[in-house]
Structure formats: structure tokens, C-alpha cells
Amino acid sequence: MIALRKKSTFLITGVLAVWTGIACPTAALATMEVPSLEVPSGQESGNMGEIQAEPLPEQNSAPNGSGAALPETSLPQETITVSGPDMSGPNQETMAESLPEAGSSQETAAPLPEGNGQQESTSVPENNNSQGPSGPGAGGNSQQPGVYGPGAGSSSQGPGAGPNQNQDQNQTSSLDTGATVPDNLPVVTDLGMPENANVVSGRMDYFSEMVPNPIVSVVEKYSYDRMVSDLNKLQERYGSTGRIHINELNTTFDGRKMYEVILGNPDAPKHVLIHAGIHAREYMTPLLVMKQLEYGLAFYDQANYEGVPLSTLLQQVAVHFVPMVNPDGISISQFGIDGIRSEELRQQIRQCYENDLAQGRTSAAFDRYLIYWKANGRGVDLNQNFPANWHLVGSCPNPSYASYKGTEPLSEPESWALANLAASRKWSATVSYHSMGNIIYWDYQGNRVTEESRELTSLIQASTGYRPAGSSGNGGFKDWTQIKDDPIPGVTIETGSVACPLPVSQYVDIWSRNKMVWALVAKYAMEH
């Protein structure tokens, strides 16, 4: 059981419905039978103006939204015992996705600048209040039960900071069963090519090996339920080795947990953060990072990366995975309205659909509309909810399947938890996994770690073959981490070459390009 430590030429079958720029100027339409595919044009449109990192919520305040407590659920829950020392601690990436968002900035698809040829940018105001959140979950919070992850204690704490002597090491917590529909999808065993295929000719290392009796299986819809089950099994198999540590970060409005999984030494001098699944319909990315995690665990003692034993690398650098930032949204995209437990949230989702119909954002049937869901369970696009020029984000005025930025930065438990984790320690690098486009977004106006991010991007580009691009959207996680106080070098990696949700046929190429990225980033951190 998990030993918790708190914590796309468009292809359209049918007629394109209504392009409207009145109510929601930045929205992508959901009127197609098959989502369109567009790669960024290479032109950056719009003037972002001066970068400002918006102030974060006041201390002890709850995320501003419904103002209601988490919906209760009557589903049976599995109760587990928390054992071992507690270690509590303190985008929009404009996507190369279905349809360009009217009035929005496009990503600049360009090669990495040489030397000082970075994108022109304005400086960040000295007092930008962009440091980590001190609000929801930082103290007593009666409006968000279960918010007791990073930030609940001293700001000097965090995973790997050492035991918190004030915590009850025998406290019990419930592990929910996830979506209300059974996850009985068949495991995909014939992927069309061997799993040990390499992208770079002649590059043979342990990543070409296959995990004996793997726990993480390739399925069409890698669900929250399956992820939790896999984490339990990974903990059972590898927990006694000290290679894996699992922390609970927060609880969503539909009652699902957000988990952080640490691969390696939690007390390592260097740390890198990798997250996936922040956009609901991009649910192949959690499968990818869970596969990365399992490979690191399975070959910990017997493999090298570029001449460095993994055991040595992971003693010096801890790799923190947040495999599924948006479990509620992913459940919607995978299972429709039945993926949500709370009747209140179901009503809100139906209202999103009615609003999007009325505003011309979709003409699809309700069930098909939900397949392309991108937001969280309350209709907030989490990667437009971070304090990176949030006030400049063009957005729908109301919750929607996509492109609604929320009522304020970090208004959602998912974005708040990820921001709080980013503020909990000194990080050497961050990687944000998205889909689609085969692109690495690496820069942002006002980036305080331009050179570091450029170097990291060059390494990832050489390994994956993905092309680099600069970010011109606002409100994204990577953008915020690059401009905040104590900035973090980082990239957003867009995987896949067709519109989301990605079919399982995309997996082999994505895996072969990305299987080594976590170790590459860890080695980068060790050397810097």
C-alpha cells in the first residue's frame, strides 16, 4: 500500500460551426468530429506588455471559487495507514492543439538563440510578489478539507527536509477509488514496434532494456484509478529499498488526491520537478511519466546514464514526479459525466456545456464535447491559472471545457498545490509534460533563467528531436517559475503529432523520444 507522506489544414467531418470572438475571444471551437491539428505558425502575435507576476492569495485564505467545501462522496474508500516519518513541507503554454484560440498569442517556433540572442523582453518589476503561495493550505483552512500538503508547516520543510517531529506518524488517511466507472480497458501489448526502439542511431543503454514483469501497462486511457493502483504496487515492490517516497499534495473538488512521487534520495542536494496531466484530454502524459518512474526504480542498481550509475545520480539528485495534476478533468475526458462523483460538479459541467453552446464555442453533442475537455472539474484551465501575467490572459468570462482562467491566480486546489510545491524548496529544473506538437517551449518574456533554460532545452532537443519554441501565452506554470523570485530553469515538452486525446498508436514514438528525459534532466542538475 502507499506509504503516504503528507503531501492541428484542419480535419473536420462536418461543417465548422460558428467562429465567434464576442463572448470568448480566445476560445477554441469544439465543433469538429475530429479535432483539428495546427502547429504554431512561427509568428508571435500580440504584445504582451510588461511582465507582471500577480500577487498570490493572502495567507490562510482559501481558493476563490465556489467558496464551498469539497463535495462529499459516498463511494467506498480504502483506508490505509501512514507509516514512517512525515516530511511535510512548506501556461499557459499556448498549445499546438485543436484550433488556434482567436485573439490569443501564438508560440514562437524558432531555433534556440545563440549567445545573447534571446528574445527581447522587458524586465520583471522588482516587487512582483511572484514568490510561492502563502495562502490556501498554508495554515488553517476550513473551506478546503484535505489541504495539508506542502506549505502546511515551516517553509524550510518539504519532502526530504527530514522528519517533522510534530506530525503523528501513525495517522490514517483514505485513498479514494477514483472514477465512478470501472477501469477495465484492455492492456495494449502489440504496439507495432519493439519497446526498445531508439530515436538516435547507436544510442544503446539501459533504456533499451525492458522492465521484467512491469507494473505500469500501456492502455488507451490511463486513468486515475490505474495510476493509484500502480503507485500502490510500485510502493509494495520497491518501497523497502528507499528508492520511492510518495507524498500527498492536495485534494481536488471531486475528492481525488494529488500525489508527488520522489525517485531517489529525498535528502539529495539537488532536486528536479516533472509534472504531467494538467490538461485533461492530454492523458497520455501521466502514462509516460509513470513509465519513466518505473524504469528508474527497476534499473536503479544496475544501469548507467552517460557513464553515471543511476544509483549515484539519484543519490545526488532527487526526481519529483507529479504524474497527474488534473485527475478530475482527466476522468471527465475519459469517462464523461460518469467520471465525476459530485452532483454539484456535474451540474456545473452541464452549465459549461450550455454556455459554450450559447456562445458558439461548440455544436457537438454533450458526450462528444466532454471528450475534448481540457479544464479541471470546475471548468478552469489550470495552465492559465498561474501568476505569470495572469491579468493579460484572454479568457472566456465563465467556466468552460477550455480557456477559462479562473477568478484569480491559483484559485484551484490543483494549481495551488503545484505552485506550493514549486515554492517549497530550491529546484534545479522543472519539466512540464503536455500534448501535442513535438515541441519544447523553453522561454518567456522576463525569463530570469534564460541561459540555464536554453542549455537544458538544447540537451532535450538533441535527445528527443523536438524543436524549440518560445512561449507567448500567459498564466502558465513554466512561465511563472521562470519569472518568480528564486526562478527555476524549465521547459514544457509537447508530445505527440496528432490532436488530443492522443490514440495509443502515438505511444511508441513518444516513449522512445522521452524515456531518457528524466535522467537527462537529473544529470543536468547534478552538473550545475
Coordinates of C-alpha atoms in Angstrom, one line a residue:
M1 CA 0.0 0.0 0.0
I2 CA 1.1 3.6 -0.5
A3 CA 3.1 4.9 2.5
L4 CA 1.9 8.5 2.4
R5 CA 3.9 11.4 3.5
K6 CA 1.6 14.4 3.6
K7 CA 1.9 15.9 0.9
S8 CA -3.5 20.9 -35.8
T9 CA -5.1 22.3 -42.6
F10 CA -7.9 21.3 -40.1
L11 CA -9.7 17.9 -40.5
I12 CA -13.3 18.5 -39.9
T13 CA -16.0 15.9 -40.6
G14 CA -19.0 18.2 -40.8
V15 CA -19.3 22.0 -41.1
L16 CA -17.3 24.3 -38.8
A17 CA -20.0 25.8 -36.7
V18 CA -19.6 29.4 -35.6
W19 CA -16.4 31.3 -35.1
T20 CA -17.2 33.9 -32.5
G21 CA -15.0 36.5 -31.0
I22 CA -17.6 38.2 -28.9
A23 CA -18.2 36.3 -25.8
C24 CA -15.0 34.2 -25.7
P25 CA -12.3 35.7 -28.0
T26 CA -9.6 33.2 -27.0
A27 CA -11.6 30.0 -27.2
A28 CA -11.0 27.0 -29.4
L29 CA -14.2 25.6 -31.0
A30 CA -15.3 22.1 -30.3
T31 CA -17.4 21.7 -33.4
M32 CA -15.4 19.1 -35.3
E33 CA -15.9 15.4 -35.5
V34 CA -12.1 15.1 -35.4
P35 CA -10.2 17.8 -33.6
S36 CA -8.0 19.9 -35.9
L37 CA -4.3 19.9 -35.8
E38 CA -2.2 23.1 -36.0
V39 CA 1.4 23.6 -35.4
P40 CA 2.4 27.1 -34.3
S41 CA 2.9 29.4 -37.3
G42 CA 6.3 30.8 -36.3
Q43 CA 4.8 34.2 -35.8
E44 CA 4.2 35.6 -32.4
S45 CA 1.1 37.7 -32.3
G46 CA 0.1 40.3 -29.8
N47 CA 2.1 42.5 -27.5
M48 CA 2.4 41.0 -24.1
G49 CA 3.4 44.3 -22.5
E50 CA 5.4 44.4 -19.3
I51 CA 5.6 41.2 -17.4
Q52 CA 3.9 41.2 -14.0
A53 CA 3.6 38.4 -11.6
E54 CA 0.3 38.8 -9.9
P55 CA 0.2 38.8 -6.1
L56 CA -0.7 35.5 -4.6
P57 CA -3.7 34.8 -2.3
E58 CA -3.4 36.1 1.2
Q59 CA -2.2 33.8 3.9
N60 CA -4.8 31.5 5.3
S61 CA -7.3 32.3 2.5
A62 CA -9.0 29.6 0.5
P63 CA -9.0 29.5 -3.3
N64 CA -11.7 31.8 -4.5
G65 CA -14.3 29.9 -6.5
S66 CA -17.4 28.4 -5.3
G67 CA -16.5 29.1 -1.7
A68 CA -17.8 25.7 -0.8
A69 CA -16.2 22.8 0.8
L70 CA -15.2 19.8 -1.2
P71 CA -18.2 17.8 -2.3
E72 CA -18.8 14.8 -0.1
T73 CA -18.8 11.4 -1.7
S74 CA -20.5 8.3 -0.5
L75 CA -18.2 6.0 -2.5
P76 CA -16.4 3.3 -0.5
Q77 CA -12.8 4.3 0.3
E78 CA -9.8 2.3 1.0
T79 CA -8.3 3.3 4.4
I80 CA -4.5 3.0 4.6
T81 CA -2.1 3.6 7.4
V82 CA 0.5 6.2 7.1
S83 CA 3.8 4.9 8.3
G84 CA 7.3 6.2 8.5
P85 CA 8.5 9.7 9.3
D86 CA 6.3 12.5 7.9
M87 CA 8.0 15.0 5.7
S88 CA 5.6 17.8 5.3
G89 CA 7.0 20.9 3.8
P90 CA 6.2 24.1 3.0
N91 CA 0.9 28.2 -19.4
Q92 CA -0.3 28.9 -20.2
E93 CA 1.9 27.2 -22.8
T94 CA -0.2 28.2 -25.8
M95 CA -0.8 24.7 -27.2
A96 CA -0.3 23.4 -30.7
E97 CA -3.7 21.9 -30.4
S98 CA -7.1 21.6 -32.0
L99 CA -7.8 25.1 -33.1
P100 CA -5.9 28.4 -32.7
E101 CA -7.5 30.4 -30.0
A102 CA -8.9 33.6 -31.6
G103 CA -7.1 36.7 -30.3
S104 CA -4.5 34.7 -28.4
S105 CA -0.8 34.8 -28.7
Q106 CA 0.9 32.0 -30.7
E107 CA 4.0 30.2 -29.7
T108 CA 7.2 31.3 -31.5
A109 CA 8.5 28.2 -33.1
A110 CA 12.1 29.2 -33.6
P111 CA 15.6 27.7 -33.1
L112 CA 17.3 28.4 -29.9
P113 CA 19.1 31.8 -30.0
E114 CA 22.8 31.7 -30.0
G115 CA 24.8 33.6 -27.3
N116 CA 22.9 36.6 -26.2
G117 CA 20.3 36.3 -29.0
Q118 CA 17.5 35.6 -26.6
Q119 CA 14.1 37.0 -27.2
E120 CA 13.7 40.7 -26.3
S121 CA 12.0 41.1 -23.1
T122 CA 11.1 43.6 -20.6
S123 CA 12.4 43.3 -17.1
V124 CA 10.3 42.0 -14.2
P125 CA 9.4 44.6 -11.7
E126 CA 11.4 44.2 -8.5
N127 CA 8.4 43.9 -6.3
N128 CA 6.4 41.4 -8.3
N129 CA 5.2 39.3 -5.4
S130 CA 5.8 36.2 -7.5
Q131 CA 7.2 34.0 -4.8
G132 CA 5.4 30.9 -3.7
P133 CA 1.9 30.9 -2.4
S134 CA 1.3 31.6 1.2
G135 CA -2.4 31.1 1.0
P136 CA -4.7 28.1 0.9
G137 CA -3.3 25.3 2.9
A138 CA -0.6 27.4 4.5
G139 CA -2.4 27.4 7.7
G140 CA -5.9 26.8 9.0
N141 CA -8.3 26.4 6.0
S142 CA -11.8 25.5 6.8
Q143 CA -13.0 25.8 3.2
Q144 CA -10.8 23.2 1.7
P145 CA -10.7 19.9 3.6
G146 CA -7.6 17.9 2.9
V147 CA -5.3 20.8 2.1
Y148 CA -2.5 19.8 4.3
G149 CA 0.4 19.2 1.9
P150 CA 3.4 21.4 1.1
G151 CA 3.3 24.6 3.0
A152 CA 1.4 23.2 5.9
G153 CA 4.5 23.5 8.0
S154 CA 7.7 25.6 8.0
S155 CA 8.8 27.0 4.7
S156 CA 12.1 25.3 5.3
Q157 CA 10.5 21.9 5.2
G158 CA 9.5 19.8 2.3
P159 CA 10.0 16.3 1.0
G160 CA 13.5 15.3 2.0
A161 CA 13.9 18.0 4.6
G162 CA 13.7 15.5 7.4
P163 CA 11.1 14.2 9.7
N164 CA 8.5 16.5 11.1
Q165 CA 8.5 15.6 14.8
N166 CA 5.2 17.3 15.3
Q167 CA 3.3 15.0 12.9
D168 CA 1.5 11.9 14.0
Q169 CA 3.4 9.2 12.2
N170 CA 0.5 6.7 12.7
Q171 CA -2.2 9.0 11.3
T172 CA -4.6 7.3 8.9
S173 CA -5.8 8.7 5.6
S174 CA -8.2 7.4 2.9
L175 CA -7.2 6.6 -0.6
D176 CA -10.2 7.0 -2.9
T177 CA -11.2 4.7 -5.6
G178 CA -11.1 7.3 -8.4
A179 CA -13.7 7.5 -11.2
T180 CA -17.1 6.0 -10.7
V181 CA -16.8 3.8 -13.8
P182 CA -14.6 0.7 -13.7
D183 CA -11.2 0.9 -15.4
N184 CA -11.3 -2.4 -17.3
L185 CA -9.7 -1.3 -20.5
P186 CA -7.5 -3.9 -22.1
V187 CA -3.8 -3.6 -21.8
V188 CA -2.1 -2.9 -25.2
T189 CA 0.6 -5.4 -25.9
D190 CA 1.1 -5.1 -29.7
L191 CA 2.4 -1.5 -30.1
G192 CA 3.6 -2.0 -33.7
M193 CA 7.3 -1.9 -32.9
P194 CA 9.6 -3.1 -30.1
E195 CA 9.7 -1.1 -26.9
N196 CA 13.4 -0.9 -27.1
A197 CA 13.4 1.2 -30.3
N198 CA 15.8 4.2 -30.2
V199 CA 15.4 7.6 -31.8
V200 CA 19.1 8.3 -32.0
S201 CA 21.0 5.7 -34.0
G202 CA 23.7 3.9 -32.0
R203 CA 22.4 5.2 -28.6
M204 CA 22.1 2.0 -26.6
D205 CA 21.9 2.0 -22.9
Y206 CA 19.7 0.6 -20.2
F207 CA 16.7 2.5 -21.6
S208 CA 16.7 -0.1 -24.4
E209 CA 16.0 -2.8 -21.9
M210 CA 12.5 -3.9 -20.8
V211 CA 11.3 -4.0 -17.3
P212 CA 10.8 -7.5 -16.1
N213 CA 7.1 -8.0 -15.1
P214 CA 6.2 -4.4 -15.5
I215 CA 3.6 -2.9 -13.3
V216 CA 2.7 0.2 -15.5
S217 CA 0.9 -1.1 -18.6
V218 CA 0.1 0.8 -21.8
V219 CA -3.6 1.3 -22.1
E220 CA -5.8 3.5 -24.3
K221 CA -7.0 5.5 -21.3
Y222 CA -4.5 5.6 -18.4
S223 CA -6.9 6.6 -15.6
Y224 CA -6.6 7.9 -12.1
D225 CA -7.7 4.6 -10.7
R226 CA -5.0 2.8 -12.6
M227 CA -2.4 5.3 -11.5
V228 CA -3.2 4.9 -7.9
S229 CA -3.2 1.1 -8.2
D230 CA 0.2 1.3 -9.9
L231 CA 1.6 3.5 -7.2
N232 CA 0.5 1.0 -4.6
K233 CA 2.2 -1.8 -6.5
L234 CA 5.4 0.2 -7.0
Q235 CA 5.5 1.0 -3.4
E236 CA 5.0 -2.6 -2.4
R237 CA 7.7 -3.8 -4.8
Y238 CA 10.3 -1.0 -4.2
G239 CA 9.4 0.7 -1.0
S240 CA 11.7 -1.2 1.2
T241 CA 14.7 -0.1 -0.9
G242 CA 14.2 3.6 -0.1
R243 CA 14.1 4.4 -3.8
I244 CA 10.5 5.7 -3.8
H245 CA 8.7 8.1 -1.5
I246 CA 5.1 9.1 -2.0
N247 CA 3.6 12.3 -0.7
E248 CA 0.0 13.7 -0.8
L249 CA -0.2 17.2 -2.1
N250 CA -3.9 18.1 -2.1
T251 CA -7.4 17.0 -2.7
T252 CA -9.5 18.1 -5.7
F253 CA -13.0 19.3 -5.6
D254 CA -14.3 15.8 -6.6
G255 CA -12.3 14.3 -3.8
R256 CA -9.3 12.8 -5.7
K257 CA -5.8 13.0 -4.3
M258 CA -2.8 14.7 -6.0
Y259 CA 0.4 12.8 -5.4
E260 CA 4.1 13.6 -5.6
V261 CA 6.4 10.6 -6.1
I262 CA 10.1 11.1 -5.3
L263 CA 12.6 8.8 -7.1
G264 CA 15.9 8.6 -5.4
N265 CA 17.3 10.2 -2.2
P266 CA 14.7 12.7 -0.8
D267 CA 17.6 14.3 1.1
A268 CA 19.7 14.8 -2.1
P269 CA 21.4 18.2 -2.5
K270 CA 19.7 18.7 -5.9
H271 CA 16.0 18.3 -6.9
V272 CA 14.1 18.4 -10.2
L273 CA 10.3 18.5 -10.7
I274 CA 8.4 16.8 -13.5
H275 CA 4.6 17.0 -13.8
A276 CA 2.0 15.8 -16.3
G277 CA -1.7 15.6 -16.9
I278 CA -2.5 19.3 -16.1
H279 CA -4.8 19.4 -19.2
A280 CA -7.5 16.8 -19.1
R281 CA -7.5 15.5 -22.7
E282 CA -3.7 15.1 -22.6
Y283 CA -3.9 11.9 -20.5
M284 CA -1.1 10.0 -22.3
T285 CA 1.4 12.2 -20.4
P286 CA 0.7 10.6 -17.0
L287 CA 1.3 7.2 -18.5
L288 CA 4.6 8.5 -19.9
V289 CA 5.9 9.8 -16.6
M290 CA 4.7 6.7 -14.7
K291 CA 6.7 4.6 -17.2
Q292 CA 9.7 6.8 -16.6
L293 CA 9.3 6.3 -12.8
E294 CA 9.1 2.6 -13.1
Y295 CA 12.2 2.4 -15.3
G296 CA 14.2 4.4 -12.8
L297 CA 13.1 2.1 -10.0
A298 CA 13.6 -1.2 -11.8
F299 CA 17.2 -0.3 -13.1
Y300 CA 18.3 1.7 -10.1
D301 CA 21.2 -0.5 -9.1
Q302 CA 22.3 -1.9 -12.5
A303 CA 22.2 0.8 -15.0
N304 CA 24.2 3.9 -16.1
Y305 CA 23.2 7.1 -17.8
E306 CA 26.0 8.6 -19.9
G307 CA 28.5 6.8 -17.7
V308 CA 27.0 7.7 -14.4
P309 CA 25.4 4.9 -12.4
L310 CA 21.8 5.6 -11.7
S311 CA 22.3 4.9 -8.1
T312 CA 24.9 7.6 -7.9
L313 CA 22.9 10.0 -9.9
L314 CA 19.8 9.5 -7.8
Q315 CA 21.7 9.9 -4.6
Q316 CA 22.8 13.4 -5.8
V317 CA 19.5 14.4 -7.5
A318 CA 16.0 13.5 -6.4
V319 CA 13.5 13.4 -9.2
H320 CA 10.0 14.5 -8.1
F321 CA 7.1 13.3 -10.3
V322 CA 3.6 14.7 -10.1
P323 CA 2.1 12.2 -12.5
M324 CA -1.5 13.5 -12.7
V325 CA -2.1 17.2 -11.8
N326 CA -5.7 17.2 -13.0
P327 CA -7.4 13.9 -12.1
D328 CA -10.9 15.3 -12.1
G329 CA -10.6 16.7 -15.7
I330 CA -8.9 13.5 -16.9
S331 CA -11.8 11.5 -15.5
I332 CA -14.2 13.7 -17.5
S333 CA -12.3 13.4 -20.8
Q334 CA -12.0 9.6 -20.4
F335 CA -15.4 8.6 -18.9
G336 CA -17.7 11.6 -19.5
I337 CA -20.1 12.8 -16.8
D338 CA -20.0 9.4 -15.1
G339 CA -16.4 10.1 -14.3
I340 CA -17.5 12.7 -11.7
R341 CA -18.9 11.8 -8.4
S342 CA -20.3 15.1 -7.1
E343 CA -23.7 16.1 -8.3
E344 CA -22.8 19.7 -7.8
L345 CA -19.8 19.4 -10.1
R346 CA -22.0 17.5 -12.7
Q347 CA -24.4 20.5 -12.7
Q348 CA -21.5 22.9 -13.2
I349 CA -20.2 20.8 -16.1
R350 CA -23.6 20.8 -17.8
Q351 CA -23.8 24.6 -17.3
C352 CA -20.4 24.9 -19.0
Y353 CA -21.9 23.0 -22.0
E354 CA -25.0 25.2 -22.1
N355 CA -22.8 28.3 -22.0
D356 CA -20.5 27.0 -24.7
L357 CA -23.4 26.1 -26.9
A358 CA -25.0 29.6 -26.5
Q359 CA -21.6 31.3 -27.2
G360 CA -20.9 29.3 -30.3
R361 CA -17.9 27.5 -28.8
T362 CA -19.3 24.1 -29.7
S363 CA -22.2 22.4 -31.5
A364 CA -21.1 18.9 -30.5
A365 CA -23.3 16.5 -28.6
F366 CA -22.7 16.6 -24.9
D367 CA -20.8 13.3 -24.7
R368 CA -18.5 14.2 -27.5
Y369 CA -17.9 17.7 -26.0
L370 CA -16.6 16.1 -22.9
I371 CA -14.1 14.0 -24.7
Y372 CA -12.2 17.2 -25.5
W373 CA -12.4 18.6 -22.0
K374 CA -9.2 20.4 -21.0
A375 CA -10.1 22.1 -17.8
N376 CA -10.4 20.8 -14.2
G377 CA -13.7 19.7 -12.7
R378 CA -14.9 23.2 -12.3
G379 CA -14.1 24.4 -15.9
V380 CA -10.9 26.2 -15.1
D381 CA -7.9 25.8 -17.4
L382 CA -5.2 25.1 -14.8
N383 CA -2.4 26.2 -17.1
Q384 CA -3.9 29.7 -17.3
N385 CA -4.3 29.9 -13.6
F386 CA -0.7 30.7 -12.5
P387 CA 0.5 34.3 -11.6
A388 CA 2.5 34.9 -14.8
N389 CA 0.8 38.0 -16.3
W390 CA -2.5 36.4 -15.4
H391 CA -4.3 39.7 -15.8
L392 CA -3.4 39.7 -19.5
V393 CA -4.8 36.2 -20.2
G394 CA -7.6 36.5 -22.7
S395 CA -10.3 34.3 -21.4
C396 CA -13.8 33.2 -21.5
P397 CA -15.9 35.1 -19.0
N398 CA -17.3 31.8 -17.5
P399 CA -16.1 28.3 -16.8
S400 CA -15.7 26.2 -19.9
Y401 CA -14.2 23.0 -21.3
A402 CA -11.1 25.1 -22.1
S403 CA -9.6 28.6 -21.9
Y404 CA -11.3 30.0 -18.7
K405 CA -8.5 31.3 -16.4
G406 CA -10.4 31.3 -13.2
T407 CA -11.4 34.1 -10.8
E408 CA -7.8 34.8 -9.7
P409 CA -4.4 33.2 -9.8
L410 CA -4.2 29.9 -8.0
S411 CA -7.9 29.8 -7.5
E412 CA -8.0 26.0 -7.8
P413 CA -6.6 23.3 -5.5
E414 CA -4.6 21.7 -8.3
S415 CA -2.8 24.8 -9.4
W416 CA -2.3 26.0 -5.8
A417 CA -0.8 22.6 -4.8
L418 CA 1.6 22.6 -7.8
A419 CA 2.7 26.2 -7.1
N420 CA 3.2 25.5 -3.4
L421 CA 5.4 22.5 -4.3
A422 CA 7.4 24.7 -6.6
A423 CA 7.9 27.2 -3.8
S424 CA 8.8 24.6 -1.2
R425 CA 12.5 24.2 -2.0
K426 CA 15.3 25.2 -4.3
W427 CA 14.8 23.4 -7.6
S428 CA 17.4 22.8 -10.3
A429 CA 14.9 22.4 -13.1
T430 CA 11.3 21.7 -14.0
V431 CA 9.7 19.8 -16.9
S432 CA 6.0 20.2 -17.7
Y433 CA 4.6 17.5 -20.0
H434 CA 1.8 18.4 -22.4
S435 CA 0.4 17.2 -25.8
M436 CA 0.7 17.9 -28.7
G437 CA 3.1 19.2 -31.3
N438 CA 6.5 17.7 -30.7
I439 CA 7.8 21.0 -29.4
I440 CA 9.8 22.2 -26.5
Y441 CA 8.6 25.6 -25.1
W442 CA 11.5 27.0 -23.2
D443 CA 11.5 30.8 -23.0
Y444 CA 9.2 33.5 -21.7
Q445 CA 9.4 37.3 -21.7
G446 CA 11.0 38.3 -18.5
N447 CA 12.7 34.9 -18.0
R448 CA 15.3 35.2 -15.3
V449 CA 17.0 31.9 -16.1
T450 CA 17.3 32.2 -19.8
E451 CA 20.7 30.7 -20.3
E452 CA 20.0 27.8 -18.0
S453 CA 16.7 27.1 -19.8
R454 CA 18.4 27.4 -23.1
E455 CA 21.1 24.8 -22.2
L456 CA 18.5 22.4 -20.8
T457 CA 16.4 22.8 -23.9
S458 CA 19.4 22.0 -26.2
L459 CA 20.0 18.8 -24.3
I460 CA 16.4 17.7 -24.5
Q461 CA 16.2 18.7 -28.2
A462 CA 19.2 16.5 -29.0
S463 CA 17.6 13.6 -27.2
T464 CA 14.0 13.9 -28.4
G465 CA 14.4 15.5 -31.8
Y466 CA 11.7 18.0 -30.8
R467 CA 12.0 21.6 -32.0
P468 CA 12.3 24.5 -29.6
A469 CA 9.9 27.5 -29.4
G470 CA 9.4 30.4 -27.1
S471 CA 6.2 30.9 -25.0
S472 CA 4.0 33.9 -25.7
G473 CA 0.9 32.9 -23.7
N474 CA 0.4 33.9 -20.2
G475 CA -0.7 32.3 -16.9
G476 CA 1.4 29.1 -17.4
F477 CA 3.3 27.1 -14.8
K478 CA 6.6 27.1 -16.6
D479 CA 6.3 30.9 -17.3
W480 CA 5.6 31.6 -13.6
T481 CA 8.6 29.5 -12.4
Q482 CA 10.9 31.3 -14.8
I483 CA 9.9 34.8 -13.6
K484 CA 9.2 34.4 -10.0
D485 CA 11.6 35.2 -7.2
D486 CA 14.1 32.3 -6.9
P487 CA 13.3 31.4 -10.6
I488 CA 13.7 27.8 -11.9
P489 CA 15.1 26.8 -15.3
G490 CA 12.4 24.9 -17.1
V491 CA 10.7 23.6 -20.2
T492 CA 7.3 22.5 -21.4
I493 CA 7.5 19.4 -23.6
E494 CA 4.6 18.9 -26.1
T495 CA 4.4 15.3 -27.0
G496 CA 2.6 13.7 -29.9
S497 CA 1.8 14.6 -33.5
V498 CA -2.0 14.4 -33.7
A499 CA -4.8 16.1 -31.9
C500 CA -5.8 15.1 -28.3
P501 CA -6.8 12.8 -26.9
L502 CA -3.9 11.0 -28.4
P503 CA -4.5 7.5 -29.7
V504 CA -2.4 4.7 -28.2
S505 CA -0.7 4.4 -31.5
Q506 CA 1.2 7.5 -30.6
Y507 CA 2.8 5.9 -27.5
V508 CA 5.8 4.2 -29.1
D509 CA 7.2 7.3 -30.6
I510 CA 6.5 9.4 -27.5
W511 CA 8.2 6.8 -25.3
S512 CA 11.2 6.3 -27.5
R513 CA 11.8 10.0 -27.6
N514 CA 11.2 10.8 -23.9
K515 CA 12.2 7.7 -22.0
M516 CA 15.6 9.2 -21.0
V517 CA 14.4 12.8 -20.3
W518 CA 14.1 12.4 -16.6
A519 CA 17.7 11.1 -16.3
L520 CA 19.0 13.8 -18.7
V521 CA 17.4 16.5 -16.5
A522 CA 18.8 14.9 -13.4
K523 CA 22.3 14.8 -14.8
Y524 CA 21.9 18.4 -15.9
A525 CA 21.1 19.3 -12.3
M526 CA 24.0 17.3 -10.9
E527 CA 26.4 19.2 -13.1
H528 CA 25.0 22.7 -12.3

